[in-house]
Short mmCIF file of C-alpha atoms in Angstrom, two decimals:
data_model
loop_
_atom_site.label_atom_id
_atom_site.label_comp_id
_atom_site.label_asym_id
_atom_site.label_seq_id
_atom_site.Cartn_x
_atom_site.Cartn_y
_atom_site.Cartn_z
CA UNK H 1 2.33 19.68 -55.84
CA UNK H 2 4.38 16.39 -55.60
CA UNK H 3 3.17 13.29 -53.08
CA UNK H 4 6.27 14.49 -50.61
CA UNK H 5 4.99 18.21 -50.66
CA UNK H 6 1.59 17.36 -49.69
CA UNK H 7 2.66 14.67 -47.31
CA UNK H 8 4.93 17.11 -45.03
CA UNK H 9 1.90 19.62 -45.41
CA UNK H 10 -0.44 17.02 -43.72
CA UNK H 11 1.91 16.40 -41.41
CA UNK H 12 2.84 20.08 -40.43
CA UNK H 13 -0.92 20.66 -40.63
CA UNK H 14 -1.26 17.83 -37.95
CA UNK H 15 1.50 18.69 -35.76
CA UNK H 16 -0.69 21.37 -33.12
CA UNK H 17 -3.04 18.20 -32.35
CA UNK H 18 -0.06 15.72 -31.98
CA UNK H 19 0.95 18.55 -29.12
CA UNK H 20 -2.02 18.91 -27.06
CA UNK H 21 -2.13 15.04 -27.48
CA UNK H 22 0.82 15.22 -25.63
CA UNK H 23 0.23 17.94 -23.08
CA UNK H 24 -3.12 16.06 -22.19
CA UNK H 25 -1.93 12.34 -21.92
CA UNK H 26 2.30 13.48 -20.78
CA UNK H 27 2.85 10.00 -19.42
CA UNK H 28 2.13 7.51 -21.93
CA UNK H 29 4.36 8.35 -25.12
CA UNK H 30 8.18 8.55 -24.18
CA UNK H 31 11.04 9.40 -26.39
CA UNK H 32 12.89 6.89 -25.26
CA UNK H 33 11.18 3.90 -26.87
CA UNK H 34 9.83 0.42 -25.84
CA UNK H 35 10.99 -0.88 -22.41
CA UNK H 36 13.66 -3.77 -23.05
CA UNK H 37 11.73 -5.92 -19.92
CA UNK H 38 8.29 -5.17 -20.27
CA UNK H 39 8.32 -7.93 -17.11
CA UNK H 40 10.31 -6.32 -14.04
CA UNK H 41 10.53 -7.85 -10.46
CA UNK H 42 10.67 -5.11 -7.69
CA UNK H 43 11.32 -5.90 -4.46
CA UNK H 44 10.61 -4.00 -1.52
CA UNK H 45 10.32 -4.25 2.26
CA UNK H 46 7.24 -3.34 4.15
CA UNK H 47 5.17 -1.73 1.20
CA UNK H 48 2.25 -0.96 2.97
CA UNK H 49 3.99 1.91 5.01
CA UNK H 50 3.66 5.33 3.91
CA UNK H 51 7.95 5.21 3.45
CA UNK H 52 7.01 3.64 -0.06
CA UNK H 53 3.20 5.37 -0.51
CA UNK H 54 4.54 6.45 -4.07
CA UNK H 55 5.37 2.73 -5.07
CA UNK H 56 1.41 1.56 -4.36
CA UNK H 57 -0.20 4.76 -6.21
CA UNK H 58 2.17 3.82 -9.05
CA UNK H 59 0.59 0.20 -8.79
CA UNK H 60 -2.45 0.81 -8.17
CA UNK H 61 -2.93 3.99 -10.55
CA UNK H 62 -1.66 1.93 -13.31
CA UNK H 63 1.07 4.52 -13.81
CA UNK H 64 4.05 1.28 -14.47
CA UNK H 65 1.40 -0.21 -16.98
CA UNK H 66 0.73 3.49 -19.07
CA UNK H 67 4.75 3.42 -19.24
CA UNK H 68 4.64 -0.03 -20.75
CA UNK H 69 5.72 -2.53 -17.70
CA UNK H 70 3.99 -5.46 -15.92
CA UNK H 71 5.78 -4.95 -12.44
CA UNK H 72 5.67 -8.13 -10.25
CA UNK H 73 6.36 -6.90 -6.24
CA UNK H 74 7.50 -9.18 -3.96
CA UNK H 75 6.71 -7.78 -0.36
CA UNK H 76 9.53 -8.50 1.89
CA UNK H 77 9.69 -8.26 5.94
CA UNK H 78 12.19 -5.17 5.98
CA UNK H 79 14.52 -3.23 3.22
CA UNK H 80 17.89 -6.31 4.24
CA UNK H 81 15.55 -8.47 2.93
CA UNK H 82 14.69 -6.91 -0.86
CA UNK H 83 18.63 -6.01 -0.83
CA UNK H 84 19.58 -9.63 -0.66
CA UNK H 85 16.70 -10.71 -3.40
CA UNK H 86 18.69 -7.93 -5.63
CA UNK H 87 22.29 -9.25 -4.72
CA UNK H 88 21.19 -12.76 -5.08
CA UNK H 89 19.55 -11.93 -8.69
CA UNK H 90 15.78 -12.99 -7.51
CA UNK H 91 14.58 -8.96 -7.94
CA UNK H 92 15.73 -6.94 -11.13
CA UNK H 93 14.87 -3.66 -8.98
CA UNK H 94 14.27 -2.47 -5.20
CA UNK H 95 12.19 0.22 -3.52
CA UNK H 96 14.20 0.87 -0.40
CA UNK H 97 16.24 2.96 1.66
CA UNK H 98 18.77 4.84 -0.19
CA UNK H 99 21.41 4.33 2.07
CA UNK H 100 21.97 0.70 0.94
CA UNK H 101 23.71 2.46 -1.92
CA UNK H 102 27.03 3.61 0.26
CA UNK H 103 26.67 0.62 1.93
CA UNK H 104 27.00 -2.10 -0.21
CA UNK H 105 29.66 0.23 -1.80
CA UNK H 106 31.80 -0.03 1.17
CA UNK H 107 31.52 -3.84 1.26
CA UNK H 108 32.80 -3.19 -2.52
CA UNK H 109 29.56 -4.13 -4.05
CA UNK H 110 28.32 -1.38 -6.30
CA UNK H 111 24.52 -0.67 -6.85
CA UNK H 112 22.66 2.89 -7.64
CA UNK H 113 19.70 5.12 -7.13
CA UNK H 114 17.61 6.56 -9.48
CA UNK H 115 14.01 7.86 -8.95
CA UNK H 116 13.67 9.06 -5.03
CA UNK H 117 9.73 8.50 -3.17
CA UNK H 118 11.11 9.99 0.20
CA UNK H 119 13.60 13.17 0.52
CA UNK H 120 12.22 12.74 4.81
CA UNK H 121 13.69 9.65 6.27
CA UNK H 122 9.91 9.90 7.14
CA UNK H 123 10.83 7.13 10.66
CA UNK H 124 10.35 8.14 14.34
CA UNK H 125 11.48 5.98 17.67
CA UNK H 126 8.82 5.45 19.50
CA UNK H 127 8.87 4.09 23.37
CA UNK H 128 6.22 2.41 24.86
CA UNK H 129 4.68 4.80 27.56
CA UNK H 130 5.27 2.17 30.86
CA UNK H 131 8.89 2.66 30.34
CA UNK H 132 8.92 6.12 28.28
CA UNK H 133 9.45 7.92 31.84
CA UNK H 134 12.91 5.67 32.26
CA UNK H 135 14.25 7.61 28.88
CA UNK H 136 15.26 11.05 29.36
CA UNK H 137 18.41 10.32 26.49
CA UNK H 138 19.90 7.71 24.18
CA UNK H 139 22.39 6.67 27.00
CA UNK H 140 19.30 4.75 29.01
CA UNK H 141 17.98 2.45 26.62
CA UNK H 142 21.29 0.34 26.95
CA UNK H 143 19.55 -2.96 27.34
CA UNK H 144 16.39 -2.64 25.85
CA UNK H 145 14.77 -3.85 23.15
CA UNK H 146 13.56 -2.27 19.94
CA UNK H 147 11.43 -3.50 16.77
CA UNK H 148 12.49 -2.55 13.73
CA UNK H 149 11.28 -3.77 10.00
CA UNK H 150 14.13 -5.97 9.53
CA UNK H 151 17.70 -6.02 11.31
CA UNK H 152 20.17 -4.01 8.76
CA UNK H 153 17.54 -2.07 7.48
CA UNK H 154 17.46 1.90 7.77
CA UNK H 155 14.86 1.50 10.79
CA UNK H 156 17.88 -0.36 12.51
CA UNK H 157 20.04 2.30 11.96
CA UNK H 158 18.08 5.00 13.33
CA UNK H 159 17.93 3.50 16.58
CA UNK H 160 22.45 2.50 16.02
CA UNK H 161 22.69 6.24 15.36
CA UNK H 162 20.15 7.50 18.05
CA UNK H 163 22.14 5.08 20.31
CA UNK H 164 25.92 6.46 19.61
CA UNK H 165 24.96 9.83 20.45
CA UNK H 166 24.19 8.51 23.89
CA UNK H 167 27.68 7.10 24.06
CA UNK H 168 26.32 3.30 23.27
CA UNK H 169 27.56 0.29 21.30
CA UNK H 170 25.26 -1.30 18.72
CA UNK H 171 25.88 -4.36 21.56
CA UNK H 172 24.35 -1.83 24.23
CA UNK H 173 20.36 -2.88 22.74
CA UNK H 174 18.59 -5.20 20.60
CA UNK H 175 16.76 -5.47 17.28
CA UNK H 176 14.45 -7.80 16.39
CA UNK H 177 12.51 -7.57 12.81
CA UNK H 178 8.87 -6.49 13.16
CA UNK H 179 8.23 -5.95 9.83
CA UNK H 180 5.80 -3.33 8.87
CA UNK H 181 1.75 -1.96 9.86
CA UNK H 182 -0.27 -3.92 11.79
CA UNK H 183 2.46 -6.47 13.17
CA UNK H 184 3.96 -3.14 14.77
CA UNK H 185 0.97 -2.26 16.52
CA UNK H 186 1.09 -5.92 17.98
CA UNK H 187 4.34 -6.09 19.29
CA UNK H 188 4.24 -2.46 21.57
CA UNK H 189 0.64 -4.06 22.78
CA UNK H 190 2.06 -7.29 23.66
CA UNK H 191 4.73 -5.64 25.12
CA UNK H 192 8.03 -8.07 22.90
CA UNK H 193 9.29 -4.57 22.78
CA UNK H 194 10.16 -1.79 24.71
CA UNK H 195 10.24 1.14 21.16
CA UNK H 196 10.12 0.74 17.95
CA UNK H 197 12.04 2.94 14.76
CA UNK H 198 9.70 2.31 12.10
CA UNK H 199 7.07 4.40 9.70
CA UNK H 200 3.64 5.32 9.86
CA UNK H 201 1.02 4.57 9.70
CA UNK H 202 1.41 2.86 12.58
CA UNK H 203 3.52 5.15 14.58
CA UNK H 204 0.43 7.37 14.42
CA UNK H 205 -1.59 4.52 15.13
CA UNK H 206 -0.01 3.97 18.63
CA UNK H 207 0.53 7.57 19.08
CA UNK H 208 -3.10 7.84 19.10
CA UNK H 209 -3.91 5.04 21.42
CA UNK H 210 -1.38 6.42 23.74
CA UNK H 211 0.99 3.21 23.57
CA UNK H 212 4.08 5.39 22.63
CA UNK H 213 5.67 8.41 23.24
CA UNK H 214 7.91 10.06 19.92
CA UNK H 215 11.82 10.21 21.03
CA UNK H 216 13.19 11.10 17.69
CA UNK H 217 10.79 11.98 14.91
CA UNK H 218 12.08 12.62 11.18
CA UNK H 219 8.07 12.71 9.39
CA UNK H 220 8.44 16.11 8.90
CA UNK H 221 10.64 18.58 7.02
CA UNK H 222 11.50 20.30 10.21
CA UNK H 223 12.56 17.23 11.92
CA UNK H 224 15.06 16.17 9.02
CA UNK H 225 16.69 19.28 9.34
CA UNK H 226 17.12 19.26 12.85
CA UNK H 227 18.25 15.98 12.89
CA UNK H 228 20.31 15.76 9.87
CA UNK H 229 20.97 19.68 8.34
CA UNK H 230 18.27 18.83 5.90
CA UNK H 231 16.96 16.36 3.20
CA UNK H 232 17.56 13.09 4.21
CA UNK H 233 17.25 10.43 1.25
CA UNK H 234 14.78 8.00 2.48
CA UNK H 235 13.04 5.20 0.14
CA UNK H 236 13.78 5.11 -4.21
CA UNK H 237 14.20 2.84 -6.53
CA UNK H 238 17.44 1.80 -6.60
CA UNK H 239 19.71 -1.55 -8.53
CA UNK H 240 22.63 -2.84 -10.17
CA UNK H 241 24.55 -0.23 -12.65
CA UNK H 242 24.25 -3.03 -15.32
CA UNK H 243 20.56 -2.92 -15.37
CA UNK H 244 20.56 0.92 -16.08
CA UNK H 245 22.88 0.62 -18.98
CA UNK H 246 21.84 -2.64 -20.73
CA UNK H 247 17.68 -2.04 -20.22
CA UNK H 248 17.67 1.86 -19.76
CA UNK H 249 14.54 2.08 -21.37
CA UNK H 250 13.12 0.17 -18.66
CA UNK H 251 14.90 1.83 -15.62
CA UNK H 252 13.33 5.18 -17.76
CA UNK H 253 9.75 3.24 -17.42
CA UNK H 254 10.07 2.81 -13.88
CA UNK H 255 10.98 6.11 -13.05
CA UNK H 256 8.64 7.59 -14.95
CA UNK H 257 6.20 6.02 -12.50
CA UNK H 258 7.21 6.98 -9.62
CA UNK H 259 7.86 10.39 -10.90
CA UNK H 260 4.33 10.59 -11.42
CA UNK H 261 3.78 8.92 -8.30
CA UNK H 262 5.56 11.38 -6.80
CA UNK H 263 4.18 14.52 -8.11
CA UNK H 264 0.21 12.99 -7.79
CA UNK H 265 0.64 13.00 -3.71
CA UNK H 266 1.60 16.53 -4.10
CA UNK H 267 -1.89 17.82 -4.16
CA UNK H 268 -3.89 14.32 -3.58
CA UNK H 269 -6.63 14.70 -0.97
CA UNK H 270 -5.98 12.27 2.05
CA UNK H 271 -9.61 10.76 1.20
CA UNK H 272 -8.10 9.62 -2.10
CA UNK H 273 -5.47 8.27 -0.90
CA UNK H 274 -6.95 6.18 1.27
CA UNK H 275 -9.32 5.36 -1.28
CA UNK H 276 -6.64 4.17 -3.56
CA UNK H 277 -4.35 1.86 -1.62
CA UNK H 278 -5.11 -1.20 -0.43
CA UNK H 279 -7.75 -1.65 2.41
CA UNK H 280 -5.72 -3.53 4.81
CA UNK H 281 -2.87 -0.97 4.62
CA UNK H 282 -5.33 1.36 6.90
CA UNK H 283 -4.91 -0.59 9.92
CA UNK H 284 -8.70 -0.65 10.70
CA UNK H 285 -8.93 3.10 10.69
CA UNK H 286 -9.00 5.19 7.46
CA UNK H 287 -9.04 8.67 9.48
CA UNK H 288 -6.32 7.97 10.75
CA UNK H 289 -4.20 6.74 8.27
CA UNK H 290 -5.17 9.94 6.07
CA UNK H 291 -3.88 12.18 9.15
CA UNK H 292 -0.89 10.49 9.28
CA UNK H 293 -0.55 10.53 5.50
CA UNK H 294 -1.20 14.37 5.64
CA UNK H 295 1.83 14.76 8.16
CA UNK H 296 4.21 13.07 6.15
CA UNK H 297 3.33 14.53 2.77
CA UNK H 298 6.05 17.28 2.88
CA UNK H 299 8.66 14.61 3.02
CA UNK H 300 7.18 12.65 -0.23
CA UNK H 301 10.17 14.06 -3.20
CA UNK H 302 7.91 16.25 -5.36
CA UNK H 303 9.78 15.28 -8.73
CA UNK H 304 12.44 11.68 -7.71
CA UNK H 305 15.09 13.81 -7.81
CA UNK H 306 17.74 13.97 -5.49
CA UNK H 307 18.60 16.80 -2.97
CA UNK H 308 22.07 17.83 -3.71
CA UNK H 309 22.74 17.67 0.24
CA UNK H 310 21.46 14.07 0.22
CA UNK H 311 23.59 11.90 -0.14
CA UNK H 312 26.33 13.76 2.11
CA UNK H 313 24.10 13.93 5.27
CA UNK H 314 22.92 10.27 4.32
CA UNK H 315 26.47 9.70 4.83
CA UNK H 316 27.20 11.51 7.79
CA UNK H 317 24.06 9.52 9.47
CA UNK H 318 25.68 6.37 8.57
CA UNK H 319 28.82 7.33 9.81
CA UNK H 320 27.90 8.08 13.14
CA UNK H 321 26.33 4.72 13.90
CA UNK H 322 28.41 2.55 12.22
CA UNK H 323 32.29 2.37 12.80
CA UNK H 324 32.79 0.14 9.41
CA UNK H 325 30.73 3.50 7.25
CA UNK H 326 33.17 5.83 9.64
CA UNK H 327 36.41 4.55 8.36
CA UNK H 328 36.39 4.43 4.88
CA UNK H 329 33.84 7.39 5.13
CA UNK H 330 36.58 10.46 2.92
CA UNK H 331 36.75 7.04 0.36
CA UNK H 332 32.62 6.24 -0.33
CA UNK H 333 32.63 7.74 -3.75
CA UNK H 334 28.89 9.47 -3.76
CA UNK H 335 28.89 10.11 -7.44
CA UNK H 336 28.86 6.63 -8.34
CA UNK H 337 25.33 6.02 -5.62
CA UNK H 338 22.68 8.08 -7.38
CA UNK H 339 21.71 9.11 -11.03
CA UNK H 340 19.22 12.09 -11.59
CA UNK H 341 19.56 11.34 -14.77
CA UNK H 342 15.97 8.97 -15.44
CA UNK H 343 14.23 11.28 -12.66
CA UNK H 344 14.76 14.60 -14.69
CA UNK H 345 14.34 13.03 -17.73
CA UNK H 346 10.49 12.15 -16.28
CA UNK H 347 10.48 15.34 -15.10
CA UNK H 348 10.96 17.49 -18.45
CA UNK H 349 8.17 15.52 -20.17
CA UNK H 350 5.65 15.90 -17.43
#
């Protein structure tokens, strides 16, 4: 037997242990080789909300380090904010709202999803209960004021949209930036603001202290569809098209995070969850941050991969609450907003 016969035996002969290797560890080996950037700076606005849960199990799990990256996050007040550290070239990626994608593409600015956390917009409208009684409708908050995470982000535009079905202008109320958690819980108690759009935990948070009263509630499955025919594309990781073609094994790192992000809240108990994320993100009260985390879990994508309704009713929303998204709406080219390719690609090799 020659050196190359017994060589490809011994390697045949090997080949069932290199596959339960792989079946046991699916994460840390990828075909698609070495990350370009093994440094990556990922913005995002208001991470300690449960809109971006999958972003801080995929820190703090180490799930970006077993796919080869060092991932600096920069915490911003609200998703405008980690959109203009992208534009301005400060962040290579962002964890935000997905609808910044047919956004900036109607300003003629092109930049793409790929890996989805939230297929629930997973925000509610909340009013605070001394004026809750004045708001039977959209049409009677004309004048009132609302905190949101950041003016322009997709809080903001659930109370614009809320707001044109009652007939009103986005001059009819105000917006001022709250940002996210605990500094939400201080602005309904000090009373700077009549209702807040924003994400829990702290919706629950006042909820529970009876500070607000839910006017429009997309954390659950059934409220998305109500609201918007079904999934509604909420927070991903989303950037500039160059970065997925010149570093795509990096934008394949990255998803393959959140992927497994993704599919570990699936069946996570709420203890562990609150076990794993940061102790300040539970707002002084871990029970009730895992209730709230058990409401939302349904809207938490299950694999990063877009809905094929998504984008369309993302659309729609945007269109209703913004005249600028309503008339060049038949020209936002969807296709060029979202990739499944890196998601599925995770996916197969899970």
């Amino acid at each position: 037997m020659t050196k190359l016969d017994m060589r490809r035996r011994s390697v045949l002969a090997a080949a069932p242990a290199l596959l339960v290797g792989t079946v046991a560890a699916p994460h840390v080996a990828r075909a698609q080789g070495k990350p370009e950037k093994s440094k990556v700076v990922l913005a995002v606005g208001g991470k300690s909300a449960l809109y971006y849960l999958s972003l801080t199990i995929a820190e703090k799990k180490g799930f970006f380090k077993d796919a080869g990256l060092d991932v600096e996050i920069n915490d911003f007040q609200g998703g405008a904010k980690s959109l203009e550290a992208l534009m301005g070239g400060s962040a290579d990626v962002v964890a935000g709202a997905y609808e910044h994608t047919i956004r900036m593409q109607q300003r003629g600015q092109a930049i793409k999803g790929f890996a989805l956390i939230g297929r629930g917009m997973q925000l509610a409208i909340g009013m605070r209960t001394d004026v809750a009684d004045k708001v039977k409708g959209p049409a009677d908050i004309k004048g009132m004021k609302f905190g949101v995470s950041a003016p322009g982000s997709q809080t903001h535009m659930l109370v614009a949209n809320w707001a044109a079905k009652g007939g009103l202008k986005a001059t009819d109320f105000s917006v001022i930036g709250v940002g996210a958690g605990a500094s939400v819980v201080a602005a309904i108690e000090n009373k700077s603001v009549d209702g807040i759009s924003q994400a829990d935990p702290a919706l629950t948070i006042l909820q529970e202290k009876g500070e607000v009263k839910i006017v429009v509630d997309t954390r659950t499955m059934k409220g998305n569809k109500e609201l918007f025919g079904g999934a509604m594309p909420a927070a991903c990781l989303y950037c500039q098209p160059g970065f997925l073609t010149k570093t795509p094994n990096t934008a394949q790192a990255l998803a393959t995070a959140i992927v497994r992000a993704d599919e570990w809240l699936q069946t996570a108990k709420p203890s562990e969850v609150a076990d794993t994320v940061p102790p300040a993100y539970l707002l002084g009260d871990k029970a009730i941050y895992e209730k709230a985390f058990a409401n939302v879990r349904e809207t938490i994508s299950p694999d990063g991969i877009m809905p094929p309704e998504g984008p369309a009713n993302c659309l729609k929303f945007l269109a209703e609450g913004d005249p600028k998204i309503a008339a060049v709406k038949d020209k936002i080219k969807l296709e060029d907003t979202w990739t499944n390719e890196f998601a599925q690609r995770a996916k197969k090799h899970a």
